[in-house]
Coordinates of C-alpha atoms and ligand atoms in Angstrom, one line a residue:
M55 CA -22.4 22.5 112.4
D56 CA -20.2 23.4 114.8
K57 CA -20.8 27.1 114.6
F58 CA -22.4 30.1 113.1
Y59 CA -20.8 33.5 113.3
L60 CA -23.3 36.3 111.7
T61 CA -23.6 39.9 111.2
T62 CA -25.0 42.8 109.7
A63 CA -24.0 46.0 109.3
I64 CA -24.0 48.7 111.2
D65 CA -26.1 51.4 110.7
Y66 CA -24.7 55.4 111.0
V67 CA -26.9 57.6 113.9
N68 CA -27.4 60.2 112.6
G69 CA -31.0 60.1 112.7
A70 CA -33.6 57.0 114.2
P71 CA -34.1 53.8 112.3
H72 CA -36.6 53.5 110.3
I73 CA -37.7 50.4 108.2
G74 CA -35.3 49.9 105.6
H75 CA -32.6 49.4 108.8
A76 CA -35.1 47.3 110.7
Y77 CA -35.6 44.8 107.1
E78 CA -31.9 44.0 107.5
K79 CA -31.9 43.3 111.0
I80 CA -35.0 41.5 111.0
L81 CA -33.5 39.3 107.3
T82 CA -30.6 38.2 110.3
D83 CA -32.2 37.6 113.4
I84 CA -34.6 35.2 111.1
I85 CA -31.6 33.5 110.0
A86 CA -30.4 33.8 113.6
R87 CA -32.4 32.2 115.1
H88 CA -33.4 29.3 112.4
F89 CA -29.3 27.8 112.5
S90 CA -30.3 28.5 116.3
Q91 CA -32.2 25.7 115.8
R92 CA -29.2 23.6 114.3
T93 CA -26.2 24.8 116.5
D94 CA -25.6 26.1 120.0
N95 CA -23.1 28.0 118.9
M96 CA -24.0 30.8 117.7
Y97 CA -22.7 34.3 117.6
F98 CA -25.0 37.5 116.6
L99 CA -23.4 41.1 115.8
T100 CA -24.9 44.0 114.9
G101 CA -24.0 48.0 116.5
T102 CA -23.5 51.0 115.3
D103 CA -21.0 53.3 112.8
E104 CA -20.5 56.7 114.8
H105 CA -17.8 58.4 113.3
G106 CA -17.0 60.5 110.4
I107 CA -17.7 64.2 108.8
K108 CA -21.5 63.7 108.7
I109 CA -22.0 62.8 112.7
Q110 CA -19.2 65.6 113.3
K111 CA -21.5 68.3 110.8
T112 CA -25.0 66.9 112.4
A113 CA -23.8 67.3 116.1
A114 CA -22.1 70.4 115.6
A115 CA -25.4 72.1 113.9
K116 CA -27.5 70.7 116.9
G117 CA -24.9 72.7 119.3
I118 CA -23.8 69.2 120.9
T119 CA -20.7 67.4 121.0
P120 CA -20.7 64.6 118.3
K121 CA -20.7 61.6 121.5
E122 CA -24.2 63.2 122.9
L123 CA -25.3 62.6 119.3
C124 CA -24.2 59.9 118.9
D125 CA -25.6 57.9 122.1
A126 CA -28.5 58.8 121.7
N127 CA -29.5 57.8 118.5
A128 CA -27.1 54.7 119.5
Q129 CA -29.9 54.1 122.1
K130 CA -32.9 54.8 119.7
F131 CA -31.6 52.1 117.4
K132 CA -30.8 49.8 120.5
D133 CA -34.4 50.6 121.3
A134 CA -35.8 49.7 118.0
W135 CA -34.6 46.4 118.0
K136 CA -35.8 45.6 121.3
A137 CA -39.6 46.3 120.0
L138 CA -38.5 44.2 117.7
D139 CA -37.2 41.1 118.9
I140 CA -33.7 41.0 117.8
N141 CA -32.0 38.9 119.6
Y142 CA -28.3 40.0 119.0
N143 CA -25.0 38.7 121.4
R144 CA -23.4 42.4 120.9
F145 CA -24.2 45.5 120.1
I146 CA -21.6 47.1 119.1
R147 CA -20.4 50.7 118.9
T148 CA -17.0 52.0 116.9
T149 CA -16.9 54.3 120.1
D150 CA -16.7 51.9 121.9
E151 CA -13.3 51.9 123.8
D152 CA -12.1 47.9 122.7
H153 CA -12.8 48.8 118.8
K154 CA -11.1 51.4 119.1
K155 CA -8.0 50.3 120.2
I156 CA -7.7 47.7 117.9
V157 CA -8.6 49.2 115.1
Q158 CA -5.5 51.6 115.7
K159 CA -3.2 48.0 116.0
I160 CA -5.0 47.1 112.2
F161 CA -3.7 50.1 111.0
K162 CA -0.9 49.8 111.9
K163 CA 0.1 46.6 111.0
L164 CA -1.2 47.7 107.4
V165 CA 1.3 50.7 107.3
E166 CA 4.0 48.3 108.8
N167 CA 3.6 45.7 106.3
G168 CA 3.8 48.5 103.4
D169 CA -0.5 48.1 102.8
I170 CA -1.3 51.6 103.6
Y171 CA 1.2 54.3 101.8
K172 CA 1.0 58.8 102.6
H173 CA 0.0 60.1 99.3
S174 CA -0.8 64.2 98.9
Y175 CA -4.4 63.9 97.0
Q176 CA -7.3 66.0 95.5
G177 CA -10.0 64.1 95.0
L178 CA -14.5 64.7 95.4
Y179 CA -16.0 63.2 98.5
C180 CA -19.8 62.5 99.1
S181 CA -20.2 63.1 103.3
G182 CA -23.2 60.8 102.8
C183 CA -21.3 57.9 101.2
E184 CA -18.6 58.6 103.6
C185 CA -16.2 57.5 100.6
F186 CA -14.7 59.7 97.8
L187 CA -16.2 59.0 94.0
N188 CA -14.5 59.1 90.6
E189 CA -15.6 61.8 88.0
K190 CA -17.3 59.4 85.8
D191 CA -19.6 58.4 88.8
L192 CA -21.5 61.3 88.7
T193 CA -25.2 62.4 87.2
E194 CA -24.2 65.1 84.7
D195 CA -24.9 67.7 86.5
G196 CA -22.0 65.9 88.5
L197 CA -24.0 65.0 91.6
C198 CA -23.8 61.6 93.9
P199 CA -25.6 59.8 92.1
D200 CA -26.7 58.1 95.1
H201 CA -27.6 61.0 97.3
L202 CA -27.8 64.0 95.0
K203 CA -25.6 66.6 96.4
K204 CA -22.6 68.3 94.8
P205 CA -18.8 66.1 96.5
E206 CA -16.4 68.6 98.0
V207 CA -13.1 68.9 96.6
V208 CA -10.8 67.3 99.6
S209 CA -6.9 68.1 99.3
E210 CA -5.3 66.4 101.6
E211 CA -2.3 64.6 102.5
N212 CA -4.0 60.9 103.6
Y213 CA -2.7 56.9 104.0
F214 CA -3.9 55.2 101.4
F215 CA -4.6 51.2 101.2
K216 CA -3.3 49.7 98.6
L217 CA -7.0 48.3 96.6
T218 CA -4.6 47.5 93.7
K219 CA -2.9 44.1 95.1
Y220 CA -5.4 42.5 96.3
K221 CA -7.6 43.0 92.9
D222 CA -6.5 39.7 91.0
A223 CA -6.8 37.4 94.3
I224 CA -10.1 38.9 94.7
I225 CA -11.3 38.4 91.5
K226 CA -10.1 34.5 92.0
H227 CA -11.8 34.1 94.9
I228 CA -15.2 35.6 93.3
K229 CA -14.9 33.3 90.4
E230 CA -13.9 30.2 92.4
N231 CA -17.0 31.0 94.7
P232 CA -20.1 31.6 92.9
D233 CA -21.3 31.9 96.5
F234 CA -19.3 33.8 97.8
I235 CA -21.7 36.9 96.9
V236 CA -25.5 36.0 97.2
P237 CA -27.7 36.8 95.7
A238 CA -25.4 35.3 92.7
F239 CA -27.0 37.3 89.7
R240 CA -25.0 40.6 92.2
A241 CA -21.3 38.4 91.6
N242 CA -21.0 39.8 87.8
E243 CA -21.6 44.1 89.3
V244 CA -18.4 43.5 91.5
L245 CA -16.9 41.8 89.0
N246 CA -17.1 44.7 86.5
Q247 CA -16.6 47.6 89.8
L248 CA -13.0 45.3 90.4
E249 CA -11.8 45.9 86.5
D250 CA -11.3 50.2 86.9
I251 CA -10.7 50.5 91.5
Q252 CA -7.7 52.0 92.8
D253 CA -6.0 52.0 96.1
I254 CA -8.4 54.3 98.9
S255 CA -7.4 57.0 100.8
V256 CA -8.3 55.5 104.3
S257 CA -7.9 58.5 106.5
R258 CA -8.9 61.9 106.9
A259 CA -6.8 65.5 107.8
K260 CA -7.5 65.9 112.0
S261 CA -7.5 69.8 110.8
N262 CA -10.7 68.5 108.5
V263 CA -12.6 65.7 110.2
Q264 CA -12.4 65.8 114.2
W265 CA -14.6 63.2 114.9
G266 CA -12.9 59.8 114.1
I267 CA -10.5 57.2 115.5
D268 CA -6.1 58.4 115.6
V269 CA -3.8 57.4 113.3
L270 CA -1.1 55.9 116.8
D271 CA 1.9 58.3 115.6
D272 CA 0.4 60.6 113.8
P273 CA -2.0 62.0 115.6
E274 CA -2.9 64.4 113.1
Q275 CA -4.9 61.8 111.1
S276 CA -7.5 60.5 111.3
I277 CA -8.5 56.9 110.3
Y278 CA -11.4 57.1 107.8
V279 CA -15.4 55.5 107.5
W280 CA -14.6 52.3 106.2
I281 CA -11.8 50.9 107.9
D282 CA -13.0 52.1 110.9
A283 CA -16.4 50.6 110.5
L284 CA -15.6 47.1 108.4
S285 CA -13.6 46.2 111.3
N286 CA -16.5 46.4 113.9
Y287 CA -16.6 42.3 112.2
I288 CA -13.1 41.4 113.7
T289 CA -12.9 43.8 116.9
A290 CA -15.8 42.6 118.4
L291 CA -14.4 39.3 118.1
G292 CA -11.4 40.8 120.4
Y293 CA -9.6 40.1 117.1
D294 CA -5.0 40.2 118.1
D295 CA -2.8 39.6 115.8
E296 CA 0.1 38.0 118.3
N297 CA -2.7 36.6 121.0
P298 CA -5.9 35.8 119.1
S299 CA -8.7 35.7 121.3
E300 CA -10.7 32.5 121.8
M301 CA -13.9 34.6 120.5
F302 CA -11.8 35.4 117.5
K303 CA -10.4 31.5 116.8
T304 CA -13.7 30.2 117.3
Y305 CA -16.0 32.0 115.0
W306 CA -14.2 33.8 112.6
P307 CA -14.2 33.7 109.7
A308 CA -18.0 34.5 109.5
D309 CA -20.5 32.5 108.3
V310 CA -22.6 35.2 106.4
Q311 CA -22.4 39.1 106.6
V312 CA -25.6 40.6 105.8
I313 CA -25.9 44.1 104.5
G314 CA -27.4 46.2 101.6
K315 CA -26.6 45.8 98.2
D316 CA -25.6 49.5 98.4
I317 CA -22.4 48.3 100.3
L318 CA -21.7 45.6 98.4
K319 CA -18.3 46.8 97.0
F320 CA -17.5 47.9 100.6
H321 CA -18.0 44.6 101.5
S322 CA -17.1 41.7 98.5
I323 CA -13.8 44.1 97.5
Y324 CA -12.4 46.8 100.5
W325 CA -13.5 44.1 103.4
P326 CA -11.3 41.3 101.9
A327 CA -8.9 43.3 100.5
I328 CA -7.9 44.7 104.3
L329 CA -8.6 40.7 105.8
L330 CA -6.3 39.5 103.0
A331 CA -4.0 41.6 103.9
L332 CA -4.1 41.1 107.0
G333 CA -3.8 37.3 106.4
L334 CA -7.2 36.1 107.5
P335 CA -9.8 34.4 106.3
L336 CA -12.7 36.2 104.4
P337 CA -16.1 35.4 105.1
K338 CA -18.2 32.3 104.0
H339 CA -21.0 34.0 102.5
I340 CA -21.8 37.8 101.7
Y341 CA -25.3 38.1 101.5
A342 CA -27.1 42.0 99.6
H343 CA -30.4 41.9 100.5
G344 CA -32.5 44.4 98.4
W345 CA -34.1 48.4 99.4
I346 CA -37.9 48.4 100.6
T347 CA -39.6 51.4 98.9
I348 CA -43.2 52.6 100.6
D349 CA -45.9 52.1 98.3
E350 CA -43.2 51.8 95.7
S351 CA -41.5 55.1 96.4
K352 CA -38.6 55.4 97.5
M353 CA -37.8 56.0 101.1
S354 CA -37.1 60.0 101.8
K355 CA -36.8 62.7 104.1
S356 CA -38.0 64.8 101.3
L357 CA -40.7 62.9 100.6
G358 CA -42.0 63.1 104.3
N359 CA -42.6 59.3 104.2
V360 CA -40.0 57.5 106.1
I361 CA -41.2 54.8 108.7
S362 CA -40.2 54.1 111.9
P363 CA -40.6 50.4 112.9
T364 CA -41.9 51.5 116.2
A365 CA -44.6 53.9 114.6
V366 CA -46.3 50.4 112.6
L367 CA -46.4 48.4 116.0
E368 CA -48.1 50.9 117.7
A369 CA -50.3 52.1 114.8
F370 CA -51.5 48.5 114.3
N371 CA -51.9 48.1 117.9
L372 CA -49.2 44.8 118.3
E373 CA -48.9 43.5 121.5
H374 CA -45.3 41.9 119.3
P375 CA -43.2 42.2 116.6
D376 CA -44.0 39.0 114.7
A377 CA -46.1 40.2 112.3
F378 CA -43.9 43.0 111.3
R379 CA -41.3 40.4 110.7
Y380 CA -43.4 38.2 108.8
Y381 CA -44.6 40.7 106.0
M382 CA -40.8 42.6 106.0
A383 CA -39.3 39.3 106.3
T384 CA -41.4 38.1 102.7
S385 CA -41.5 41.2 101.6
A386 CA -39.4 40.0 98.4
P387 CA -37.4 36.8 97.2
C388 CA -33.7 36.6 98.3
G389 CA -31.5 40.0 96.9
K390 CA -34.5 41.4 95.5
D391 CA -36.4 45.0 96.2
G392 CA -38.8 44.7 98.6
N393 CA -41.9 47.1 99.3
Y394 CA -44.0 48.7 102.7
S395 CA -48.2 49.5 102.2
D396 CA -50.7 49.1 105.5
D397 CA -52.4 47.7 103.0
D398 CA -50.7 45.1 101.8
F399 CA -49.4 44.6 105.3
K400 CA -52.7 44.3 107.1
E401 CA -53.7 41.9 104.0
K402 CA -50.9 39.2 104.0
V403 CA -50.2 39.2 108.1
N404 CA -54.0 38.2 107.9
A405 CA -54.9 36.0 105.6
H406 CA -51.4 33.8 106.8
L407 CA -51.5 34.0 110.5
A408 CA -54.4 34.7 111.5
N409 CA -56.4 32.8 109.2
S410 CA -54.9 30.3 107.5
M411 CA -51.9 28.8 110.5
G412 CA -54.1 30.9 113.0
N413 CA -57.5 29.2 113.3
L414 CA -55.8 26.1 111.7
L415 CA -54.5 24.8 115.1
N416 CA -57.6 26.6 117.1
R417 CA -59.9 24.9 115.1
T418 CA -58.3 21.7 115.3
L419 CA -57.8 22.0 119.0
S420 CA -61.3 23.4 119.8
M421 CA -62.5 20.2 118.0
L422 CA -60.0 17.7 120.3
V423 CA -62.1 19.2 122.8
K424 CA -65.5 19.3 121.8
Y425 CA -65.4 15.2 120.8
F426 CA -62.3 13.9 123.4
D427 CA -62.8 16.2 126.1
G428 CA -59.5 17.9 124.7
E429 CA -57.4 13.8 125.1
V430 CA -55.7 12.2 122.2
K431 CA -55.8 8.8 122.2
E432 CA -53.3 5.8 121.2
E433 CA -55.8 5.2 117.9
F434 CA -55.5 8.6 116.4
F435 CA -51.8 7.7 115.3
V436 CA -50.9 7.4 112.1
N437 CA -47.7 5.5 110.3
A438 CA -47.0 4.1 107.4
E439 CA -48.8 0.7 107.1
A440 CA -51.7 2.0 109.4
E441 CA -54.2 5.0 108.8
R442 CA -57.2 5.0 108.5
I443 CA -58.1 8.3 106.5
K444 CA -56.4 8.1 103.0
G445 CA -53.1 11.2 103.0
S446 CA -53.1 11.5 107.1
Y447 CA -49.5 9.4 106.8
A448 CA -48.9 11.5 103.2
L449 CA -49.5 14.7 105.5
L450 CA -46.8 14.2 107.6
K451 CA -44.5 12.8 106.0
Q452 CA -44.8 16.0 103.9
A453 CA -44.4 18.4 106.6
L454 CA -41.6 16.7 107.7
G455 CA -39.9 16.4 104.4
K456 CA -40.7 20.3 104.2
I457 CA -37.4 20.6 107.2
K458 CA -35.0 19.6 104.6
V459 CA -36.5 21.5 102.3
V460 CA -36.3 25.0 104.5
E461 CA -33.5 24.0 105.6
N462 CA -31.5 24.2 102.2
H463 CA -33.6 27.8 101.8
F464 CA -31.8 28.9 104.6
N465 CA -28.4 27.2 103.3
H466 CA -29.3 29.8 100.2
F467 CA -30.2 32.4 102.5
E468 CA -33.5 32.3 101.1
I469 CA -35.8 33.7 103.4
A470 CA -38.9 34.8 101.8
E471 CA -38.7 31.2 100.0
A472 CA -39.1 29.0 103.5
A473 CA -41.4 31.5 104.5
Q474 CA -42.7 30.1 101.2
E475 CA -42.8 26.4 102.0
I476 CA -44.0 26.6 105.6
I477 CA -46.6 28.0 104.6
S478 CA -47.9 25.6 102.0
I479 CA -47.8 23.2 104.6
V480 CA -50.4 25.5 106.3
D481 CA -52.3 25.1 103.0
A482 CA -52.1 21.8 102.8
A483 CA -53.0 21.3 106.0
N484 CA -56.1 23.4 105.6
K485 CA -57.5 21.0 102.4
Y486 CA -56.8 18.2 104.4
V487 CA -59.3 19.7 106.7
T488 CA -61.6 20.3 104.7
D489 CA -61.1 17.2 102.7
N490 CA -61.6 14.8 105.1
A491 CA -64.1 17.1 107.3
P492 CA -63.6 15.7 110.6
W493 CA -67.5 17.5 112.3
T494 CA -68.9 15.3 109.5
L495 CA -67.1 11.9 110.2
A496 CA -67.9 12.6 114.2
K497 CA -71.6 12.9 113.2
E498 CA -71.2 10.1 111.2
E499 CA -69.6 8.6 114.8
K500 CA -66.8 8.0 113.1
M501 CA -64.5 9.1 116.2
T502 CA -61.7 7.5 115.3
E503 CA -61.3 8.5 112.0
C504 CA -62.1 11.6 113.6
G505 CA -59.3 11.9 116.2
E506 CA -57.2 11.0 112.7
V507 CA -57.5 13.7 111.0
L508 CA -57.1 16.2 114.7
T509 CA -53.9 14.1 116.0
T510 CA -52.4 14.6 112.5
V511 CA -53.1 18.7 112.0
L512 CA -51.6 18.4 115.5
N513 CA -48.3 16.5 115.2
V514 CA -48.2 18.8 111.3
M515 CA -48.5 21.9 113.3
C516 CA -45.9 21.1 115.6
I517 CA -43.1 20.7 112.5
I518 CA -45.4 24.7 111.3
S519 CA -44.6 25.9 115.1
A520 CA -40.5 25.4 115.0
L521 CA -40.2 25.9 110.9
I522 CA -42.1 29.6 111.8
Y523 CA -40.1 30.5 114.9
P524 CA -37.2 32.5 113.0
Y525 CA -39.7 34.5 111.9
C526 CA -42.5 34.7 114.5
P527 CA -41.0 33.9 117.8
N528 CA -44.3 34.7 120.6
I529 CA -46.5 33.2 118.5
A530 CA -44.3 29.9 117.7
A531 CA -43.9 29.5 121.8
N532 CA -47.9 30.4 122.0
M533 CA -47.9 27.5 119.4
A534 CA -45.9 25.5 120.7
K535 CA -47.4 25.8 124.9
Q536 CA -51.1 24.9 123.6
L537 CA -49.2 21.5 121.6
S538 CA -47.0 20.8 124.9
F539 CA -44.2 20.7 121.9
D540 CA -40.5 22.1 123.0
I541 CA -39.6 25.4 121.3
T542 CA -36.3 25.0 121.4
K543 CA -35.7 21.3 120.3
K544 CA -33.0 21.4 117.0
L545 CA -34.4 20.6 113.2
D546 CA -33.2 17.4 113.3
D547 CA -34.9 16.1 116.5
I548 CA -38.1 16.6 115.2
T549 CA -40.6 13.8 114.6
E550 CA -43.9 13.1 113.0
C551 CA -44.9 12.0 115.7
E552 CA -44.3 15.1 118.9
I553 CA -47.9 15.0 120.0
K554 CA -48.1 12.8 123.6
A555 CA -51.0 10.3 123.9
G556 CA -53.1 11.6 126.8
K557 CA -54.9 14.8 128.4
L558 CA -53.1 17.8 125.9
I559 CA -55.2 20.8 126.9
T560 CA -59.0 21.7 127.7
K561 CA -61.1 24.4 126.7
E562 CA -59.6 27.5 128.7
E563 CA -55.6 26.7 127.6
I564 CA -56.9 27.4 124.2
H565 CA -55.9 30.8 123.1
P566 CA -55.6 32.7 119.1
V567 CA -52.3 33.1 118.6
F568 CA -52.6 35.6 116.3
L569 CA -55.5 38.2 116.3
R570 CA -56.6 39.5 112.9
V571 CA -55.3 42.8 112.6
D572 CA -58.0 46.0 113.1
S573 CA -58.9 47.1 110.0
E574 CA -60.0 50.5 111.8
L575 CA -56.4 51.5 113.7
A576 CA -54.6 49.8 110.5
D577 CA -56.2 53.5 109.6
K578 CA -54.3 55.2 111.3
S579 CA -51.0 56.2 109.4
T580 CA -48.0 54.5 109.6
K581 CA -46.7 57.6 108.1
K582 CA -45.2 60.8 109.7
Ligands
LIG1229 O1 -24.4 52.3 104.6 N1 -33.9 49.6 102.6 O2 -25.3 52.8 107.1 P1 -26.4 53.4 106.5 C1 -32.8 48.5 103.1 N2 -22.9 52.8 108.6 N3 -31.9 48.3 103.7 C2 -31.3 49.9 104.1 C3 -32.1 50.8 103.7 C4 -33.8 51.1 102.3 N4 -34.4 51.2 102.3 N5 -31.6 52.0 103.7 C5 -30.3 51.3 104.0 C6 -23.8 52.1 106.5 N6 -30.4 50.2 104.6 C7 -22.6 52.4 106.9 C8 -22.6 50.7 106.9 S1 -20.9 48.4 107.5 C9 -19.5 48.2 108.0 C10 -21.3 49.8 107.3 C11 -29.5 49.3 105.0 O3 -27.0 53.6 108.1 C12 -28.3 49.8 104.4 O4 -28.3 48.7 102.9 O5 -26.9 53.6 105.6 C13 -27.1 49.3 105.6 O6 -27.0 47.5 104.7 C14 -27.4 49.2 106.3 O7 -29.4 50.0 106.2 C15 -27.1 50.6 107.2 O8 -27.3 52.0 106.0

């Protein structure tokens, strides 16, 4: 694998980030960290979507300029991603000067090529979706089905993009590339939507929407949200038709573009059409994740159940975001909806991270100190020919084999499924310890056998720390430190014997990698 370029949706900056936004950024960060264990050439883009009528109206209601509103809210997203250890390369804002200039050039090129034309139009505009809706998409009461608001009737002369010209090419691409849309079960939905697509409006009259990017040569029109927003994926790389940047040549096409299921249409129809019109290759995968509910209800301001990701870290007094990252990432199988609840969070991270994984390392290292003064002896290592305890080598082989299983899940963006495999190694190692009771072996003075059990588990823990690293980077680094294992090692270079013979650790150097989430603290509600 020579490079990996991945992107998230860019969030609207109408308010502060909630755990739905966080879910997407965590999933993407985990994918990025996993693939950074397979390639050195990684680029991870996220950011904010800042233009449009909604921002204009919110800012006006607050008596501030749209830019002031965007600056304040974009910072909240950056702060939240910092708290969650989202390790992006660039945070693009659609108000960035380089982005705006390239968007204008893209628009101009599309006009020159005849893909964009001017047309008088009357349509139903939903500012929640920032798009025109068809009459047949509305509820019986004439409301937008997603925002339950009546769309505005807008009559304007706008620029239109010839989406219909690309319909057949997109249908062909989806059919010929069954893994273009992930998960595959969403492809049919997109093919159905393609059946009745029309050309789309891509500009708004300046008299109605001032907060946008001016159309070059026609300052009475501003470029409307989706062309502006979708282009971020290439403007961030310095896309330039005449003089392509090194970044663009290196990274485009994207390896995966992570988005929520609600904006799949824009990413699997509008975006490919724009790219085809520009003569550019399409992204390899569009991964549409499901939505997060709170206590099984839709998150909404009116229900008052919107949770900010940093509120969870604070309520549970977490010193790093690993438990929250792990919980969110494992909340749903690939593409399905997930749920957040305080009780479930507590129960899951205590069971998986503290009781199973953390305790296993802690107990094993403590026994190594107790019985061997923290020293691993040559005769404790096993291989295919030599094991004293039946199953030692099989466990090691099983753990090493899971690396490919986990990689394969990541190739299909099955993040929760991959985590399940990692936890299954933890469970197998715990069972191996229980079955072979190293404390009994020590009592019976079978010291080599006892050392073999401990050393085998420690070698397995090296593999586990590498595999859990994308989900829980702080916990993994802490585990690796106590194992003297290099956490930056590429997955391909990991062997069944990462523990070195000799003194590994002292009593003072052993620390629990994850403390159970305190049940009393957890009773502080996360809901604001
Ligand atoms: O759609 N659960 O911005 P946005 C999971 N600016 N994901 C959720 C969610 C939830 N409850 N709520 C929102 C936009 N999301 C555009 C994108 S991309 C060129 C432009 C996800 O702030 C949502 O699915 O409404 C989307 O992927 C992302 O958060 C931003 O949503």
